[in-house]
PDB file of C-alpha atoms in Angstrom:
ATOM      1  CA  MET W   1     -45.109 -57.574 -54.442  1.00  0.00           C
ATOM      2  CA  LEU W   2     -42.983 -55.570 -52.190  1.00  0.00           C
ATOM      3  CA  THR W   3     -42.877 -57.146 -48.864  1.00  0.00           C
ATOM      4  CA  VAL W   4     -41.684 -55.167 -45.810  1.00  0.00           C
ATOM      5  CA  PHE W   5     -40.255 -56.818 -43.130  1.00  0.00           C
ATOM      6  CA  LEU W   6     -39.377 -55.434 -39.726  1.00  0.00           C
ATOM      7  CA  GLN W   7     -36.226 -56.347 -37.550  1.00  0.00           C
ATOM      8  CA  PRO W   8     -34.813 -55.050 -34.420  1.00  0.00           C
ATOM      9  CA  ALA W   9     -32.564 -52.198 -34.640  1.00  0.00           C
ATOM     10  CA  PRO W  10     -29.059 -52.909 -33.867  1.00  0.00           C
ATOM     11  CA  ALA W  11     -27.580 -52.799 -30.503  1.00  0.00           C
ATOM     12  CA  GLN W  12     -25.637 -49.698 -29.987  1.00  0.00           C
ATOM     13  CA  SER W  13     -23.278 -49.144 -27.230  1.00  0.00           C
ATOM     14  CA  MET W  14     -23.740 -47.237 -24.459  1.00  0.00           C
ATOM     15  CA  THR W  15     -20.630 -45.745 -24.491  1.00  0.00           C
ATOM     16  CA  PRO W  16     -20.410 -42.431 -26.228  1.00  0.00           C
ATOM     17  CA  THR W  17     -24.024 -41.289 -24.707  1.00  0.00           C
ATOM     18  CA  LEU W  18     -22.032 -41.857 -20.935  1.00  0.00           C
ATOM     19  CA  LEU W  19     -18.704 -40.409 -22.653  1.00  0.00           C
ATOM     20  CA  MET W  20     -21.266 -37.080 -23.171  1.00  0.00           C
ATOM     21  CA  ILE W  21     -23.061 -37.269 -19.839  1.00  0.00           C
ATOM     22  CA  GLY W  22     -19.226 -37.724 -17.648  1.00  0.00           C
ATOM     23  CA  LEU W  23     -18.014 -34.465 -20.360  1.00  0.00           C
ATOM     24  CA  MET W  24     -21.162 -32.382 -19.358  1.00  0.00           C
ATOM     25  CA  PHE W  25     -20.428 -33.077 -15.905  1.00  0.00           C
ATOM     26  CA  VAL W  26     -17.228 -31.741 -16.020  1.00  0.00           C
ATOM     27  CA  GLY W  27     -17.976 -29.370 -17.818  1.00  0.00           C
ATOM     28  CA  PHE W  28     -20.941 -27.735 -15.209  1.00  0.00           C
ATOM     29  CA  TYR W  29     -18.142 -28.267 -12.473  1.00  0.00           C
ATOM     30  CA  PHE W  30     -15.204 -26.216 -14.085  1.00  0.00           C
ATOM     31  CA  LEU W  31     -17.817 -23.713 -15.038  1.00  0.00           C
ATOM     32  CA  MET W  32     -20.510 -23.281 -12.352  1.00  0.00           C
ATOM     33  CA  ILE W  33     -19.483 -25.111  -9.704  1.00  0.00           C
ATOM     34  CA  ARG W  34     -14.982 -24.500  -9.248  1.00  0.00           C
ATOM     35  CA  PRO W  35     -16.163 -20.564  -9.347  1.00  0.00           C
ATOM     36  CA  GLN W  36     -17.990 -20.579  -7.050  1.00  0.00           C
ATOM     37  CA  MET W  37     -16.710 -22.406  -4.311  1.00  0.00           C
ATOM     38  CA  LYS W  38     -13.807 -19.816  -5.631  1.00  0.00           C
ATOM     39  CA  LYS W  39     -15.650 -17.061  -4.570  1.00  0.00           C
ATOM     40  CA  GLN W  40     -17.119 -18.064  -1.240  1.00  0.00           C
ATOM     41  CA  LYS W  41     -13.514 -19.247   0.066  1.00  0.00           C
ATOM     42  CA  GLN W  42     -12.639 -15.119  -1.498  1.00  0.00           C
ATOM     43  CA  GLU W  43     -15.277 -14.380   0.763  1.00  0.00           C
ATOM     44  CA  LYS W  44     -14.801 -16.285   4.374  1.00  0.00           C
ATOM     45  CA  THR W  45     -10.467 -14.450   4.092  1.00  0.00           C
ATOM     46  CA  PHE W  46     -11.792 -11.363   3.809  1.00  0.00           C
ATOM     47  CA  GLN W  47     -13.842 -11.587   6.285  1.00  0.00           C
ATOM     48  CA  GLU W  48     -11.297 -12.970   8.755  1.00  0.00           C
ATOM     49  CA  ALA W  49      -8.118 -10.012   7.540  1.00  0.00           C
ATOM     50  CA  LEU W  50     -11.385  -7.291   8.629  1.00  0.00           C
ATOM     51  CA  LYS W  51      -9.794  -5.051  11.139  1.00  0.00           C
ATOM     52  CA  PRO W  52     -11.009  -2.320  13.043  1.00  0.00           C
ATOM     53  CA  GLY W  53      -9.826   1.331  11.706  1.00  0.00           C
ATOM     54  CA  ALA W  54      -9.931   0.099   7.549  1.00  0.00           C
ATOM     55  CA  LYS W  55     -12.549   1.739   5.796  1.00  0.00           C
ATOM     56  CA  VAL W  56     -15.991  -0.444   3.927  1.00  0.00           C
ATOM     57  CA  VAL W  57     -18.161  -0.216   2.552  1.00  0.00           C
ATOM     58  CA  THR W  58     -21.436  -2.593   3.544  1.00  0.00           C
ATOM     59  CA  THR W  59     -23.577  -4.728   0.269  1.00  0.00           C
ATOM     60  CA  SER W  60     -26.165  -1.717   1.076  1.00  0.00           C
ATOM     61  CA  GLY W  61     -24.211   0.356   0.136  1.00  0.00           C
ATOM     62  CA  MET W  62     -23.350   2.006   3.263  1.00  0.00           C
ATOM     63  CA  HIS W  63     -19.556   3.598   4.028  1.00  0.00           C
ATOM     64  CA  GLY W  64     -18.038   3.215   7.429  1.00  0.00           C
ATOM     65  CA  THR W  65     -15.346   2.182   9.105  1.00  0.00           C
ATOM     66  CA  ILE W  66     -15.264  -0.758  11.579  1.00  0.00           C
ATOM     67  CA  PHE W  67     -15.283   0.252  14.615  1.00  0.00           C
ATOM     68  CA  SER W  68     -15.326  -3.149  16.401  1.00  0.00           C
ATOM     69  CA  ILE W  69     -14.987  -6.754  15.781  1.00  0.00           C
ATOM     70  CA  ASN W  70     -17.264  -9.059  17.908  1.00  0.00           C
ATOM     71  CA  GLU W  71     -18.337 -12.754  17.357  1.00  0.00           C
ATOM     72  CA  ASP W  72     -21.630 -12.333  15.489  1.00  0.00           C
ATOM     73  CA  GLY W  73     -21.304  -8.725  14.171  1.00  0.00           C
ATOM     74  CA  VAL W  74     -19.401  -5.943  13.177  1.00  0.00           C
ATOM     75  CA  VAL W  75     -19.759  -2.061  14.675  1.00  0.00           C
ATOM     76  CA  LEU W  76     -19.251   0.159  12.196  1.00  0.00           C
ATOM     77  CA  GLU W  77     -19.220   4.211  12.500  1.00  0.00           C
ATOM     78  CA  THR W  78     -20.846   5.918  10.051  1.00  0.00           C
ATOM     79  CA  LEU W  79     -21.485  10.096   9.847  1.00  0.00           C
ATOM     80  CA  SER W  80     -24.759   9.286  11.612  1.00  0.00           C
ATOM     81  CA  GLY W  81     -22.975   7.097  14.460  1.00  0.00           C
ATOM     82  CA  LYS W  82     -22.347   3.746  15.686  1.00  0.00           C
ATOM     83  CA  LEU W  83     -24.500   0.860  14.018  1.00  0.00           C
ATOM     84  CA  LYS W  84     -23.851  -3.331  14.313  1.00  0.00           C
ATOM     85  CA  PHE W  85     -24.183  -5.447  10.885  1.00  0.00           C
ATOM     86  CA  GLU W  86     -23.343  -8.641  10.472  1.00  0.00           C
ATOM     87  CA  LYS W  87     -19.761  -9.951   8.788  1.00  0.00           C
ATOM     88  CA  ALA W  88     -21.652 -11.434   6.038  1.00  0.00           C
ATOM     89  CA  ALA W  89     -22.759  -7.579   5.283  1.00  0.00           C
ATOM     90  CA  ILE W  90     -19.194  -6.343   4.557  1.00  0.00           C
ATOM     91  CA  SER W  91     -18.681  -6.486   0.442  1.00  0.00           C
ATOM     92  CA  ARG W  92     -15.192  -5.179   0.155  1.00  0.00           C
ATOM     93  CA  ASP W  93     -13.181  -3.048   1.446  1.00  0.00           C
ATOM     94  CA  PHE W  94     -12.178   0.797   0.709  1.00  0.00           C
ATOM     95  CA  THR W  95      -8.894   1.420   1.782  1.00  0.00           C
ATOM     96  CA  ILE W  96      -5.847   3.199   0.125  1.00  0.00           C
ATOM     97  CA  ALA W  97      -4.391  -0.084  -0.516  1.00  0.00           C
ATOM     98  CA  ARG W  98      -6.825  -1.299  -2.425  1.00  0.00           C
ATOM     99  CA  PHE W  99      -8.517   1.426  -4.226  1.00  0.00           C
ATOM    100  CA  PRO W 100      -6.051   4.465  -4.477  1.00  0.00           C
ATOM    101  CA  GLU W 101      -7.211   6.146  -6.850  1.00  0.00           C
ATOM    102  CA  THR W 102     -10.047   7.070  -4.872  1.00  0.00           C
ATOM    103  CA  PHE W 103      -7.856   8.942  -2.663  1.00  0.00           C
ATOM    104  CA  GLY W 104      -5.620  10.299  -5.678  1.00  0.00           C
ATOM    105  CA  VAL W 105      -2.924   7.537  -5.376  1.00  0.00           C
ATOM    106  CA  GLU W 106      -1.083   6.545  -8.287  1.00  0.00           C
ATOM    107  CA  LYS W 107      -1.481   2.393  -8.299  1.00  0.00           C
ATOM    108  CA  LYS W 108       2.069   1.309  -7.563  1.00  0.00           C
ATOM    109  CA  LYS W 109       3.029  -2.110 -10.594  1.00  0.00           C
TER     110      LYS W 109
END
């Protein structure tokens, strides 16, 4: 006759599980959180560096030249007149220094 005894599982350490969870948090930080913070910092410095006369493109794709900068926004001069936008709506700089190939100038190395 065969007798089967039910025994509790041997006690296992929680260290490997906690180590894996910790590694996952570190991975998320370096793959998701850190690049996002770096991008936000670049956007902030870009918006602070805007000056009147700079050619820019808005997030909606409108091209224009910065006419004036106020506390609450930016006034762009476009072909259709002057329009007011939020600073956050300026997506990129469109000057010769940033995109020389657009203006037919070779980029300096």
